[in-house]
Each structure stands twice: as C-alpha cells, then as structure tokens.
Tab-separated table of C-alpha atoms in Angstrom:
chain	number	residue	atom	x	y	z
A	378	ALA	CA	111.530	96.075	61.510
A	379	GLN	CA	110.748	99.751	61.767
A	380	SER	CA	110.177	101.161	65.227
A	381	VAL	CA	109.563	104.479	66.930
A	382	SER	CA	110.879	105.380	70.356
A	383	GLN	CA	109.557	108.059	72.645
A	384	HIS	CA	111.801	107.979	75.673
A	385	ASN	CA	109.886	110.522	77.734
A	386	HIS	CA	106.855	108.686	79.022
A	387	HIS	CA	105.640	111.360	81.411
A	388	VAL	CA	106.708	115.004	81.476
A	389	ILE	CA	105.623	117.531	84.084
A	390	LEU	CA	106.206	121.228	83.505
A	391	SER	CA	105.123	124.582	84.835
A	392	GLU	CA	103.515	127.110	82.542
A	393	ALA	CA	105.996	129.141	80.479
A	394	ALA	CA	108.630	126.399	80.639
A	395	SER	CA	110.149	125.192	77.394
A	396	LEU	CA	109.260	121.781	76.034
A	397	GLU	CA	111.133	119.218	74.012
A	398	LEU	CA	109.747	115.718	73.483
A	399	GLY	CA	112.034	113.179	71.914
A	400	CYS	CA	111.179	110.919	69.001
A	401	ASN	CA	113.626	108.532	67.353
A	402	TYR	CA	112.923	106.023	64.627
A	403	SER	CA	114.754	103.095	63.139
A	404	TYR	CA	114.664	103.110	59.350
A	405	GLY	CA	117.444	103.997	56.957
A	406	GLY	CA	115.390	105.173	54.017
A	407	THR	CA	113.064	108.061	53.294
A	408	VAL	CA	110.450	108.677	55.943
A	409	ASN	CA	107.334	110.722	56.509
A	410	LEU	CA	106.992	111.943	60.073
A	411	PHE	CA	104.045	112.963	62.202
A	412	TRP	CA	103.165	114.203	65.650
A	413	TYR	CA	99.657	113.537	66.894
A	414	VAL	CA	98.118	114.884	70.088
A	415	GLN	CA	95.222	113.769	72.234
A	416	TYR	CA	93.824	116.389	74.578
A	417	PRO	CA	91.755	115.147	77.536
A	418	GLY	CA	88.352	114.048	76.334
A	419	GLN	CA	89.130	114.695	72.685
A	420	HIS	CA	90.011	112.656	69.622
A	421	LEU	CA	93.587	112.008	68.589
A	422	GLN	CA	94.468	114.723	66.069
A	423	LEU	CA	97.356	115.778	63.867
A	424	LEU	CA	99.724	118.364	65.355
A	425	LEU	CA	102.219	118.598	62.493
A	426	LYS	CA	103.855	116.527	59.787
A	427	TYR	CA	107.001	116.406	57.675
A	428	PHE	CA	107.213	114.971	54.167
A	429	SER	CA	110.077	116.870	52.543
A	430	GLY	CA	111.694	120.295	52.307
A	431	ASP	CA	112.525	122.458	55.300
A	432	PRO	CA	113.337	120.079	58.166
A	433	LEU	CA	111.894	122.547	60.667
A	434	VAL	CA	108.151	122.101	60.597
A	435	LYS	CA	105.685	124.382	62.293
A	436	GLY	CA	102.344	123.076	63.507
A	437	ILE	CA	99.311	124.295	65.342
A	438	LYS	CA	99.349	126.054	68.733
A	439	GLY	CA	102.974	127.176	68.489
A	440	PHE	CA	104.489	123.702	68.225
A	441	GLU	CA	107.369	122.888	65.926
A	442	ALA	CA	109.462	119.834	65.188
A	443	GLU	CA	112.856	119.392	63.602
A	444	PHE	CA	113.785	116.460	61.414
A	445	ILE	CA	117.455	115.562	61.880
A	446	LYS	CA	118.147	112.779	59.429
A	447	SER	CA	121.607	111.968	60.803
A	448	LYS	CA	120.129	111.382	64.237
A	449	PHE	CA	116.955	109.644	63.020
A	450	SER	CA	115.056	112.090	65.184
A	451	PHE	CA	111.948	114.253	64.961
A	452	ASN	CA	111.737	116.034	68.292
A	453	LEU	CA	108.764	118.193	69.187
A	454	ARG	CA	109.353	121.615	70.729
A	455	LYS	CA	107.473	124.555	72.129
A	456	PRO	CA	109.264	127.535	73.687
A	457	SER	CA	106.621	128.288	76.309
A	458	VAL	CA	103.956	125.769	77.290
A	459	GLN	CA	100.494	126.560	78.537
A	460	TRP	CA	98.185	124.664	80.851
A	461	SER	CA	96.051	123.851	77.797
A	462	ASP	CA	98.948	121.874	76.305
A	463	THR	CA	98.295	119.128	78.824
A	464	ALA	CA	97.765	116.088	76.614
A	465	GLU	CA	99.294	112.902	75.316
A	466	TYR	CA	101.642	113.263	72.364
A	467	PHE	CA	102.393	110.528	69.836
A	468	CYS	CA	105.143	110.450	67.257
A	469	ALA	CA	104.507	108.377	64.119
A	470	VAL	CA	106.634	107.349	61.156
A	471	ASN	CA	105.784	106.081	57.710
A	472	ALA	CA	108.581	104.557	55.697
A	473	GLU	CA	108.243	105.845	52.140
A	474	GLY	CA	106.600	103.296	49.894
A	475	THR	CA	105.240	101.183	52.715
A	476	ASP	CA	101.687	100.902	53.878
A	477	LYS	CA	102.387	101.257	57.572
A	478	LEU	CA	102.239	104.109	60.028
A	479	ILE	CA	104.235	103.163	63.112
A	480	PHE	CA	103.349	104.975	66.328
A	481	GLY	CA	105.476	105.502	69.400
A	482	THR	CA	104.191	104.670	72.870
A	483	GLY	CA	103.282	108.284	73.579
A	484	THR	CA	104.364	110.944	76.055
A	485	ARG	CA	101.987	112.248	78.651
A	486	LEU	CA	102.531	115.957	79.256
A	487	GLN	CA	101.149	117.669	82.333
A	488	VAL	CA	101.433	121.440	82.606
A	489	PHE	CA	100.705	123.089	85.917
A	490	PRO	CA	99.720	126.760	86.224
B	212	SER	CA	82.580	118.696	57.372
B	213	GLN	CA	83.700	115.159	58.050
B	214	THR	CA	82.941	113.314	61.258
B	215	ILE	CA	83.790	109.864	62.512
B	216	HIS	CA	81.737	107.890	64.988
B	217	GLN	CA	82.553	104.828	67.025
B	218	TRP	CA	80.354	102.773	69.265
B	219	PRO	CA	80.085	101.639	71.843
B	220	ALA	CA	82.280	103.993	73.844
B	221	THR	CA	82.989	101.379	76.495
B	222	LEU	CA	82.398	97.654	76.612
B	223	VAL	CA	82.971	94.956	79.201
B	224	GLN	CA	82.803	91.439	77.848
B	225	PRO	CA	83.540	87.974	79.267
B	226	VAL	CA	86.263	85.805	77.787
B	227	GLY	CA	84.922	83.709	74.937
B	228	SER	CA	82.115	86.091	74.017
B	229	PRO	CA	81.763	87.648	70.556
B	230	LEU	CA	82.641	91.223	69.697
B	231	SER	CA	81.398	93.786	67.243
B	232	LEU	CA	82.697	97.348	67.171
B	233	GLU	CA	81.384	99.760	64.596
B	234	CYS	CA	82.909	102.804	62.961
B	235	THR	CA	81.194	105.136	60.516
B	236	VAL	CA	82.453	108.185	58.680
B	237	GLU	CA	80.315	111.039	57.406
B	238	GLY	CA	81.041	113.783	54.932
B	239	THR	CA	83.524	112.017	52.680
B	240	SER	CA	83.519	109.348	49.998
B	241	ASN	CA	85.786	106.344	49.461
B	242	PRO	CA	87.969	106.962	52.491
B	243	ASN	CA	90.774	104.717	53.630
B	244	LEU	CA	89.708	103.217	56.952
B	245	TYR	CA	91.863	101.899	59.766
B	246	TRP	CA	91.496	99.995	63.036
B	247	TYR	CA	94.147	100.511	65.703
B	248	ARG	CA	94.522	99.093	69.190
B	249	GLN	CA	96.304	100.787	72.063
B	250	ALA	CA	97.162	98.474	74.932
B	251	ALA	CA	98.282	99.886	78.261
B	252	GLY	CA	101.765	101.403	78.006
B	253	ARG	CA	102.071	100.717	74.296
B	254	GLY	CA	101.715	102.770	71.156
B	255	LEU	CA	98.956	102.458	68.630
B	256	GLN	CA	99.150	99.192	66.779
B	257	LEU	CA	97.561	98.971	63.350
B	258	LEU	CA	95.187	95.997	63.156
B	259	PHE	CA	93.415	96.374	59.809
B	260	TYR	CA	93.043	98.852	57.011
B	261	SER	CA	90.757	99.099	54.035
B	262	VAL	CA	91.007	101.029	50.787
B	263	GLY	CA	87.518	100.112	49.593
B	264	ILE	CA	84.374	98.076	50.149
B	265	GLY	CA	85.241	94.457	50.845
B	266	GLN	CA	88.997	95.165	50.740
B	267	ILE	CA	90.643	94.395	54.058
B	268	SER	CA	94.334	94.118	54.868
B	269	SER	CA	95.398	92.556	58.132
B	270	GLU	CA	98.557	93.639	59.850
B	271	VAL	CA	98.612	91.427	62.917
B	272	PRO	CA	97.556	87.762	63.082
B	273	GLN	CA	94.996	87.398	65.829
B	274	ASN	CA	91.483	86.307	66.578
B	275	LEU	CA	90.032	89.586	65.325
B	276	SER	CA	88.565	90.272	61.904
B	277	ALA	CA	87.333	93.331	60.078
B	278	SER	CA	84.738	93.971	57.443
B	279	ARG	CA	83.690	96.914	55.321
B	280	PRO	CA	80.135	96.289	54.179
B	281	GLN	CA	79.580	99.875	53.045
B	282	ASP	CA	81.832	102.650	51.797
B	283	ARG	CA	81.884	104.514	55.103
B	284	GLN	CA	81.377	101.682	57.566
B	285	PHE	CA	84.129	99.620	59.158
B	286	ILE	CA	83.428	96.831	61.621
B	287	LEU	CA	85.815	95.035	63.955
B	288	SER	CA	84.711	91.597	65.114
B	289	SER	CA	85.718	88.571	67.057
B	290	LYS	CA	84.020	85.220	67.515
B	291	LYS	CA	85.653	84.556	70.889
B	292	LEU	CA	87.375	87.246	72.905
B	293	LEU	CA	90.618	86.650	74.780
B	294	LEU	CA	91.887	88.480	77.836
B	295	SER	CA	94.647	89.931	75.672
B	296	ASP	CA	92.053	91.650	73.486
B	297	SER	CA	91.476	94.245	76.198
B	298	GLY	CA	92.511	97.709	75.126
B	299	PHE	CA	91.502	100.938	73.526
B	300	TYR	CA	90.327	100.554	69.922
B	301	LEU	CA	90.556	103.480	67.581
B	302	CYS	CA	89.090	103.850	64.129
B	303	ALA	CA	90.585	106.355	61.708
B	304	TRP	CA	90.056	107.531	58.159
B	305	SER	CA	92.108	109.325	55.534
B	306	THR	CA	91.323	110.697	52.107
B	307	GLY	CA	93.160	107.932	50.320
B	308	ASP	CA	95.160	110.088	47.956
B	309	ARG	CA	98.549	109.412	49.505
B	310	GLY	CA	98.005	106.169	51.374
B	311	PHE	CA	99.617	106.087	54.766
B	312	THR	CA	101.198	109.495	54.312
B	313	ASP	CA	97.761	111.060	54.427
B	314	THR	CA	96.695	112.757	57.602
B	315	GLN	CA	94.589	110.295	59.542
B	316	TYR	CA	91.516	111.469	61.428
B	317	PHE	CA	90.667	109.484	64.503
B	318	GLY	CA	87.417	108.593	66.185
B	319	PRO	CA	86.735	108.809	69.923
B	320	GLY	CA	87.665	105.176	70.539
B	321	THR	CA	86.139	102.198	72.320
B	322	ARG	CA	87.482	101.029	75.664
B	323	LEU	CA	87.177	97.222	75.718
B	324	THR	CA	87.704	95.248	78.894
B	325	VAL	CA	87.667	91.476	78.673
B	326	LEU	CA	87.152	89.723	82.012
C-alpha cells in the first residue's frame, strides 16, 4: 500500500534560519506530489505541487520543493524562514491513475522572532 | 470566488448518538467533494469522495456514511457514534477535471469529540 512519511513532527527555528522538511513516499510508479499548509486559524491550502517537468518546483511565499525520484522524496525548502511561516505542513502523494491522495502525518513548524 | 463552509465548527456527542456534519460549496458547479478525518498524531485519512449527486465512494469501512443530496452539498452521517470517531473532519472540493491530481480546497473543519 502507498504511504507517505514525514519524519519531522515538530520543527523549531529562529527567523532567517533555513528550512528543510522531509517527505518520502512508497510507490514505484509515476506520482503527483503536493505540499499543503495550514496556518493558525486558517484553512488547509495548497503550497505547491509537482506533476511533471522540472523537478524543482517553486510555490508561494518563497517555498520550493525538489522531487528526487531515486530517493522517493519531495522535500520542502525555504532559505530564510519568517515568523509568519509558523504553520503545519502536510505532504501528499497521488499515484498516477489512482483515485487516492495520501497525506503524511504533518510537520508542525514554529518560527521564533 | 469559491468558498466552502462546514458546520458545526465543534461538536461534543455521547457514544451511541447520531451524527450529521454538513459541507457546502459556493461559486462552482459539479465539484468533486471529499470528506477527510484527521485523528490526533495522524495524517488526513480520506473517508468518502463524490464526483456527482448521489455518487459516493467509500475508502474506509466504518460506521460512517456520506450523502450528496445536491450538487454542492456533502453530508457526513452516523447512526451511532463510537469513541474512535473523535477527530477533526475536513471537507474539500476540487474542480473535477483531473480527479485526485486536482488542487483540493479545504473547509475550516469540524472538531468532533465523542465522550
């Protein structure tokens, strides 16, 4: 069965620090990949997504993610975090041709000024 | 613009009581609709999805059911709640053009506590 792993459950950073949140999935075929974010008091919303093409995907608010097929990974990065990036981040994977979107357990990011 | 509503926002129910959670979408037609549950320390688990009125697909066997009586209305129900039904329930919609690869837009969620 397909699964998504987010090994960082809780990350605490100071402003201006660099961020990398891990996401690994278990599926050998073609995948579509997503990062969703939930800011405090707001709805879960799409941060970025990868379907095909350039494996380095840029999203909103300076976030990017790199799809590394050989590592089954889709890690989220930001070179310099801000206090407003405090949120919960979810990685999600859809195996091409299936009708399922599998979410990871989420990573809670806290950024202190 | 499109908006998605869920109610109630929070709910505390005794074991064995019925449940009805409602989700409505505005500003779009014939959306795909989804119900997810997030239990403590776990990711979002897809419960049901619907590609049209009266069309419901169930992903997880359980004592919950879903219905879609109108194009933009999705209801999650139970006849008798269990303790394990506690969690955060999210409704989402997508445009339906690309199935599960579509961007999904989530509602504010309902926090259900079963005592």
